[in-house]
Each structure stands twice: as structure tokens, then as C-alpha cells.
PDB file of C-alpha atoms in Angstrom:
ATOM      1  CA  MET A 246       0.000   0.000   0.000  1.00  0.00           C
ATOM      2  CA  GLY A 247       1.368   3.397  -0.961  1.00  0.00           C
ATOM      3  CA  LYS A 248       1.700   6.513   1.165  1.00  0.00           C
ATOM      4  CA  SER A 249      -1.572   7.987  -0.081  1.00  0.00           C
ATOM      5  CA  GLY A 250      -3.374   4.697   0.648  1.00  0.00           C
ATOM      6  CA  LYS A 251      -2.014   4.689   4.201  1.00  0.00           C
ATOM      7  CA  LYS A 252      -3.154   8.313   4.668  1.00  0.00           C
ATOM      8  CA  ILE A 253      -6.636   7.436   3.431  1.00  0.00           C
ATOM      9  CA  LEU A 254      -6.784   4.390   5.713  1.00  0.00           C
ATOM     10  CA  ALA A 255      -5.591   6.451   8.720  1.00  0.00           C
ATOM     11  CA  ALA A 256      -8.123   9.166   7.933  1.00  0.00           C
ATOM     12  CA  PHE A 257     -10.849   6.514   7.629  1.00  0.00           C
ATOM     13  CA  ILE A 258      -9.901   4.990  11.030  1.00  0.00           C
ATOM     14  CA  VAL A 259      -9.900   8.433  12.681  1.00  0.00           C
ATOM     15  CA  MET A 260     -13.318   9.212  11.139  1.00  0.00           C
ATOM     16  CA  ALA A 261     -14.708   5.844  12.299  1.00  0.00           C
ATOM     17  CA  CYS A 262     -13.412   6.444  15.860  1.00  0.00           C
ATOM     18  CA  LEU A 263     -14.949   9.930  15.920  1.00  0.00           C
ATOM     19  CA  ALA A 264     -18.279   8.580  14.640  1.00  0.00           C
ATOM     20  CA  ALA A 265     -18.258   5.789  17.245  1.00  0.00           C
ATOM     21  CA  GLY A 266     -17.450   8.339  19.955  1.00  0.00           C
ATOM     22  CA  ALA A 267     -20.265  10.622  18.800  1.00  0.00           C
ATOM     23  CA  ILE A 268     -22.732   7.704  18.837  1.00  0.00           C
ATOM     24  CA  GLY A 269     -21.560   6.747  22.337  1.00  0.00           C
ATOM     25  CA  VAL A 270     -22.011  10.307  23.632  1.00  0.00           C
ATOM     26  CA  PHE A 271     -25.461  10.556  21.997  1.00  0.00           C
ATOM     27  CA  TYR A 272     -26.503   7.238  23.558  1.00  0.00           C
ATOM     28  CA  TYR A 273     -25.262   8.321  27.000  1.00  0.00           C
ATOM     29  CA  ILE A 274     -27.075  11.672  26.846  1.00  0.00           C
ATOM     30  CA  SER A 275     -30.335  10.287  25.481  1.00  0.00           C
ATOM     31  CA  ARG A 276     -30.666   7.236  27.728  1.00  0.00           C
ATOM     32  CA  PRO A 277     -33.398   7.417  30.412  1.00  0.00           C
ATOM     33  CA  ASP A 278     -32.136   8.665  33.758  1.00  0.00           C
ATOM     34  CA  ASP A 279     -34.184   7.766  36.851  1.00  0.00           C
ATOM     35  CA  ASN A 280     -33.249  10.976  38.651  1.00  0.00           C
ATOM     36  CA  LEU A 281     -34.134  13.096  35.644  1.00  0.00           C
ATOM     37  CA  GLN A 282     -37.519  11.392  35.287  1.00  0.00           C
ATOM     38  CA  GLU A 283     -38.336  12.313  38.898  1.00  0.00           C
ATOM     39  CA  VAL A 284     -37.645  15.988  38.205  1.00  0.00           C
ATOM     40  CA  THR A 285     -39.546  16.153  34.903  1.00  0.00           C
ATOM     41  CA  GLU A 286     -42.826  14.571  36.003  1.00  0.00           C
ATOM     42  CA  THR A 287     -45.499  14.379  33.360  1.00  0.00           C
ATOM     43  CA  GLY A 288     -49.260  14.616  33.649  1.00  0.00           C
ATOM     44  CA  THR A 289     -51.678  16.988  35.318  1.00  0.00           C
ATOM     45  CA  GLU A 290     -51.081  18.393  38.782  1.00  0.00           C
ATOM     46  CA  VAL A 291     -53.692  15.943  40.113  1.00  0.00           C
ATOM     47  CA  GLU A 292     -51.820  12.977  38.587  1.00  0.00           C
ATOM     48  CA  LYS A 293     -48.431  14.220  39.811  1.00  0.00           C
ATOM     49  CA  LEU A 294     -49.640  14.653  43.385  1.00  0.00           C
ATOM     50  CA  ILE A 295     -51.402  11.283  43.467  1.00  0.00           C
ATOM     51  CA  LYS A 296     -48.276   9.510  42.159  1.00  0.00           C
ATOM     52  CA  LYS A 297     -45.885  11.310  44.541  1.00  0.00           C
ATOM     53  CA  ASP A 298     -43.953   8.728  46.573  1.00  0.00           C
ATOM     54  CA  LEU A 299     -44.086  10.197  50.071  1.00  0.00           C
ATOM     55  CA  ASP A 300     -43.067   6.927  51.711  1.00  0.00           C
ATOM     56  CA  THR A 301     -39.541   6.898  50.273  1.00  0.00           C
ATOM     57  CA  LYS A 302     -39.101  10.522  49.076  1.00  0.00           C
ATOM     58  CA  TYR A 303     -40.554  12.626  51.882  1.00  0.00           C
ATOM     59  CA  PRO A 304     -39.788  16.397  51.895  1.00  0.00           C
ATOM     60  CA  GLU A 305     -36.628  17.173  53.872  1.00  0.00           C
ATOM     61  CA  THR A 306     -37.658  20.419  55.588  1.00  0.00           C
ATOM     62  CA  ALA A 307     -40.757  21.794  57.307  1.00  0.00           C
ATOM     63  CA  VAL A 308     -40.920  24.536  54.652  1.00  0.00           C
ATOM     64  CA  GLU A 309     -41.010  21.920  51.875  1.00  0.00           C
ATOM     65  CA  VAL A 310     -43.733  20.004  53.748  1.00  0.00           C
ATOM     66  CA  LEU A 311     -45.876  23.143  53.930  1.00  0.00           C
ATOM     67  CA  LYS A 312     -45.318  23.981  50.259  1.00  0.00           C
ATOM     68  CA  LEU A 313     -46.543  20.479  49.417  1.00  0.00           C
ATOM     69  CA  TYR A 314     -49.481  20.903  51.814  1.00  0.00           C
ATOM     70  CA  TRP A 315     -50.563  24.002  49.887  1.00  0.00           C
ATOM     71  CA  ARG A 316     -50.112  22.250  46.537  1.00  0.00           C
ATOM     72  CA  TYR A 317     -52.500  19.518  47.675  1.00  0.00           C
ATOM     73  CA  ASN A 318     -55.031  22.000  49.032  1.00  0.00           C
ATOM     74  CA  LYS A 319     -54.863  24.181  45.922  1.00  0.00           C
ATOM     75  CA  CYS A 320     -55.418  21.133  43.754  1.00  0.00           C
ATOM     76  CA  MET A 321     -58.273  19.720  45.869  1.00  0.00           C
ATOM     77  CA  TYR A 322     -60.181  23.007  46.035  1.00  0.00           C
ATOM     78  CA  ASN A 323     -59.443  24.404  42.576  1.00  0.00           C
ATOM     79  CA  GLU A 324     -59.454  21.385  40.263  1.00  0.00           C
ATOM     80  CA  LYS A 325     -62.387  19.310  39.021  1.00  0.00           C
ATOM     81  CA  THR A 326     -61.639  15.794  40.220  1.00  0.00           C
ATOM     82  CA  SER A 327     -63.489  12.509  40.417  1.00  0.00           C
ATOM     83  CA  ASP A 328     -64.410  11.200  43.879  1.00  0.00           C
ATOM     84  CA  SER A 329     -61.674   8.594  43.534  1.00  0.00           C
ATOM     85  CA  GLU A 330     -59.020  11.202  42.662  1.00  0.00           C
ATOM     86  CA  PHE A 331     -60.178  13.454  45.496  1.00  0.00           C
ATOM     87  CA  GLU A 332     -59.874  10.612  48.012  1.00  0.00           C
ATOM     88  CA  LYS A 333     -56.400   9.695  46.727  1.00  0.00           C
ATOM     89  CA  LEU A 334     -55.289  13.322  47.092  1.00  0.00           C
ATOM     90  CA  LEU A 335     -56.589  13.385  50.662  1.00  0.00           C
ATOM     91  CA  GLU A 336     -54.802  10.100  51.435  1.00  0.00           C
ATOM     92  CA  GLN A 337     -51.564  11.720  50.261  1.00  0.00           C
ATOM     93  CA  LEU A 338     -52.219  14.930  52.203  1.00  0.00           C
ATOM     94  CA  ARG A 339     -52.798  12.954  55.418  1.00  0.00           C
ATOM     95  CA  LYS A 340     -49.232  11.605  55.143  1.00  0.00           C
ATOM     96  CA  LEU A 341     -48.048  15.147  55.939  1.00  0.00           C
ATOM     97  CA  TYR A 342     -49.936  15.214  59.261  1.00  0.00           C
ATOM     98  CA  ASP A 343     -48.573  14.241  62.674  1.00  0.00           C
ATOM     99  CA  ASP A 344     -49.965  10.999  64.170  1.00  0.00           C
ATOM    100  CA  GLU A 345     -51.243  12.923  67.201  1.00  0.00           C
ATOM    101  CA  PHE A 346     -53.215  15.239  64.897  1.00  0.00           C
ATOM    102  CA  LEU A 347     -54.697  12.281  62.995  1.00  0.00           C
ATOM    103  CA  ALA A 348     -55.600  10.497  66.253  1.00  0.00           C
ATOM    104  CA  GLU A 349     -58.171  13.192  67.114  1.00  0.00           C
ATOM    105  CA  GLU A 350     -61.712  12.031  66.339  1.00  0.00           C
ATOM    106  CA  GLU A 351     -62.504  15.089  64.228  1.00  0.00           C
ATOM    107  CA  ASN A 352     -59.514  14.187  62.024  1.00  0.00           C
ATOM    108  CA  SER A 353     -60.543  10.592  61.366  1.00  0.00           C
ATOM    109  CA  TRP A 354     -60.626   9.599  57.701  1.00  0.00           C
ATOM    110  CA  GLU A 355     -64.442   9.789  57.516  1.00  0.00           C
ATOM    111  CA  ASN A 356     -64.720  13.163  59.250  1.00  0.00           C
ATOM    112  CA  MET A 357     -61.865  14.719  57.329  1.00  0.00           C
ATOM    113  CA  LEU A 358     -63.168  13.467  53.969  1.00  0.00           C
ATOM    114  CA  LYS A 359     -66.634  14.838  54.723  1.00  0.00           C
ATOM    115  CA  ARG A 360     -65.225  18.218  55.824  1.00  0.00           C
ATOM    116  CA  PHE A 361     -62.908  18.548  52.816  1.00  0.00           C
ATOM    117  CA  LYS A 362     -65.724  17.710  50.390  1.00  0.00           C
ATOM    118  CA  GLU A 363     -68.017  20.269  52.034  1.00  0.00           C
ATOM    119  CA  ASP A 364     -65.280  22.912  51.848  1.00  0.00           C
ATOM    120  CA  ARG A 365     -64.539  22.066  48.214  1.00  0.00           C
ATOM    121  CA  ASP A 366     -68.240  22.249  47.293  1.00  0.00           C
ATOM    122  CA  GLU A 367     -68.527  25.627  49.039  1.00  0.00           C
ATOM    123  CA  TYR A 368     -65.443  26.920  47.206  1.00  0.00           C
ATOM    124  CA  GLN A 369     -66.761  25.809  43.834  1.00  0.00           C
ATOM    125  CA  LYS A 370     -70.299  27.054  44.468  1.00  0.00           C
ATOM    126  CA  SER A 371     -69.068  30.519  45.477  1.00  0.00           C
ATOM    127  CA  GLU A 372     -66.387  30.496  42.732  1.00  0.00           C
ATOM    128  CA  LYS A 373     -63.508  30.756  45.203  1.00  0.00           C
ATOM    129  CA  LYS A 374     -59.988  29.620  44.349  1.00  0.00           C
ATOM    130  CA  ILE A 375     -56.671  29.460  46.137  1.00  0.00           C
ATOM    131  CA  SER A 376     -54.838  31.784  43.783  1.00  0.00           C
ATOM    132  CA  MET A 377     -51.354  31.565  45.311  1.00  0.00           C
ATOM    133  CA  TYR A 378     -49.586  30.812  48.558  1.00  0.00           C
ATOM    134  CA  THR A 379     -46.406  31.823  50.368  1.00  0.00           C
ATOM    135  CA  VAL A 380     -44.601  29.776  53.002  1.00  0.00           C
ATOM    136  CA  GLY A 381     -42.640  31.967  55.405  1.00  0.00           C
ATOM    137  CA  GLN A 382     -38.940  31.353  55.953  1.00  0.00           C
ATOM    138  CA  GLY A 383     -36.084  32.861  57.927  1.00  0.00           C
ATOM    139  CA  SER A 384     -37.240  35.089  60.758  1.00  0.00           C
ATOM    140  CA  SER A 385     -40.886  34.102  60.269  1.00  0.00           C
ATOM    141  CA  ALA A 386     -39.995  30.619  61.570  1.00  0.00           C
ATOM    142  CA  THR A 387     -39.466  29.950  65.259  1.00  0.00           C
ATOM    143  CA  SER A 388     -38.059  26.653  66.430  1.00  0.00           C
ATOM    144  CA  GLY A 389     -37.564  24.818  69.694  1.00  0.00           C
ATOM    145  CA  LYS A 390     -38.150  21.520  71.449  1.00  0.00           C
ATOM    146  CA  VAL A 391     -41.366  20.165  72.934  1.00  0.00           C
ATOM    147  CA  ASP A 392     -41.121  16.924  74.934  1.00  0.00           C
ATOM    148  CA  GLY A 393     -37.644  16.438  73.500  1.00  0.00           C
ATOM    149  CA  ARG A 394     -38.815  16.649  69.888  1.00  0.00           C
ATOM    150  CA  GLU A 395     -37.828  19.357  67.400  1.00  0.00           C
ATOM    151  CA  CYS A 396     -40.689  21.726  66.550  1.00  0.00           C
ATOM    152  CA  VAL A 397     -40.979  24.715  64.270  1.00  0.00           C
ATOM    153  CA  SER A 398     -43.697  27.326  63.812  1.00  0.00           C
ATOM    154  CA  ILE A 399     -44.035  28.867  60.335  1.00  0.00           C
ATOM    155  CA  THR A 400     -46.471  31.496  59.081  1.00  0.00           C
ATOM    156  CA  CYS A 401     -48.025  31.005  55.640  1.00  0.00           C
ATOM    157  CA  SER A 402     -50.278  33.177  53.527  1.00  0.00           C
ATOM    158  CA  ALA A 403     -52.768  32.177  50.880  1.00  0.00           C
ATOM    159  CA  MET A 404     -54.489  34.503  48.451  1.00  0.00           C
ATOM    160  CA  ILE A 405     -58.140  33.543  48.006  1.00  0.00           C
ATOM    161  CA  LYS A 406     -59.675  34.777  44.771  1.00  0.00           C
ATOM    162  CA  GLN A 407     -63.446  35.139  44.463  1.00  0.00           C
ATOM    163  CA  LYS A 408     -64.490  36.619  41.153  1.00  0.00           C
ATOM    164  CA  ALA A 409     -62.853  40.103  41.158  1.00  0.00           C
ATOM    165  CA  GLU A 410     -62.049  40.081  44.874  1.00  0.00           C
ATOM    166  CA  ARG A 411     -58.733  39.070  46.444  1.00  0.00           C
ATOM    167  CA  LYS A 412     -58.231  38.261  50.117  1.00  0.00           C
ATOM    168  CA  ASN A 413     -55.067  37.214  51.948  1.00  0.00           C
ATOM    169  CA  VAL A 414     -55.440  34.625  54.697  1.00  0.00           C
ATOM    170  CA  TYR A 415     -52.584  34.121  57.176  1.00  0.00           C
ATOM    171  CA  GLU A 416     -52.071  30.941  59.175  1.00  0.00           C
ATOM    172  CA  LYS A 417     -49.364  29.860  61.604  1.00  0.00           C
ATOM    173  CA  PHE A 418     -48.444  26.167  61.319  1.00  0.00           C
ATOM    174  CA  MET A 419     -46.771  24.017  63.957  1.00  0.00           C
ATOM    175  CA  CYS A 420     -44.621  21.195  62.595  1.00  0.00           C
ATOM    176  CA  ARG A 421     -42.596  18.655  64.528  1.00  0.00           C
ATOM    177  CA  GLN A 422     -40.266  15.831  63.678  1.00  0.00           C
ATOM    178  CA  ASP A 423     -41.454  12.266  64.048  1.00  0.00           C
ATOM    179  CA  GLU A 424     -39.314   9.284  65.076  1.00  0.00           C
ATOM    180  CA  ASP A 425     -37.885   9.138  61.520  1.00  0.00           C
ATOM    181  CA  ASN A 426     -36.972  12.866  61.666  1.00  0.00           C
ATOM    182  CA  ASN A 427     -39.660  13.691  59.088  1.00  0.00           C
ATOM    183  CA  TRP A 428     -41.439  17.011  59.630  1.00  0.00           C
ATOM    184  CA  LYS A 429     -45.181  16.527  60.174  1.00  0.00           C
ATOM    185  CA  ILE A 430     -47.958  19.095  60.543  1.00  0.00           C
ATOM    186  CA  LEU A 431     -49.241  19.105  64.123  1.00  0.00           C
ATOM    187  CA  GLY A 432     -51.790  21.889  63.665  1.00  0.00           C
ATOM    188  CA  TRP A 433     -52.359  25.517  62.689  1.00  0.00           C
ATOM    189  CA  GLN A 434     -54.258  28.642  63.658  1.00  0.00           C
ATOM    190  CA  LYS A 435     -55.099  31.997  62.125  1.00  0.00           C
ATOM    191  CA  ALA A 436     -52.214  34.433  62.349  1.00  0.00           C
ATOM    192  CA  GLU A 437     -52.891  38.073  63.051  1.00  0.00           C
ATOM    193  CA  GLY A 438     -50.895  40.821  61.391  1.00  0.00           C
ATOM    194  CA  GLY A 439     -49.734  38.927  58.336  1.00  0.00           C
ATOM    195  CA  MET A 440     -46.308  37.538  57.461  1.00  0.00           C
ATOM    196  CA  GLU A 441     -43.157  38.523  59.262  1.00  0.00           C
ATOM    197  CA  ASP A 442     -40.078  39.416  57.199  1.00  0.00           C
TER     198      ASP A 442
END
């Protein structure tokens, strides 16, 4: 083989290696990634919240728990859902509550389901919607220990839209860590004076 033949062969080998490398990179980039799929969930908000795996991927902070709480409430009050979907959303929401809160008779499954459905029906009848919500952070959160367990109090606001009217509602939530160090909602009350900075 002459010099020009060797040059052509070398150029061909280099081109083949580059093509193989490009195919390898394309395959690596385009292959499904489990972590990526978790971030880019597909479907409606109702479907996403029903499918959320709160048993193995529970929110890490009390703030994240409350943001998820508001997502569930916004979805349950604002969206048209079937009875089955509504019950599945409530089942998920109850996973954010402290066992002590759920142990109260008024918070039994039957009582809570009835109350949530009545509230939803009232919202839809009067054309109310949870327009947006804000979960306080920083100085609006106070923390401490109660009976040796970490607790935190966080003020949230929700804007309720009714036709042309807008109204801000402020609530102070108490969250505490359970035996697995997951933050659970222990209760809440109306907060006077709005959000702190």
C-alpha cells in the first residue's frame, strides 16, 4: 500500500473512531435517567400529586412540607376531580400530618373526607380559588423543642380569589419531627398581622 493509501486508511480509522465516539455520547445523553424522570414529572397536577412517593421521598424540611401541603389544598379546592381522585389526594395529604393530629376524632378519615368535600363544594359554588400561597422562611420561623422533639412554627399566607375580589389569609403552622426525623404538621391557627419578614 502506498503513502496515499495509508493516509486514506488512517483518515478513515480516525473518522470511524470519531463517529463511534459521537454515537456513544449521543446514547449516554439520550438514555433514560431515573433521577431526571423524577424531576420532569409528566401529567396533570392531580396525577403528579397522586403519584408522589411520600413513603420513600418525603420532603426534607418543614418549609417543603408546607409547600406540598398548599399544593394539595390548591389542587383539591381548585381542580375538578373525580371522587376517587379526590380521596387519593386526601390520602396523600394525610401523610403530611402528625400521628397525634390524625388520632383526634374530628380528624378521622371519615370526618376529614366529609369536611374537605363540604369545603370544596362551598369553594366551587361561590367560585372561590386558592390563587397563590407563600410559606414563610427565615425570621418568620421559630423553632424549639417540645417533649424532646424538634418543633418549628411557620407562618403562611394564601391569596383567596373570588371573582374580582382578592383576600389574603394568614395561618401559623406548627410542625414537629417524628421518630424518623420527618417534619409533620401538628396543627395551625389563624395568624394576626400577616407575614413577618
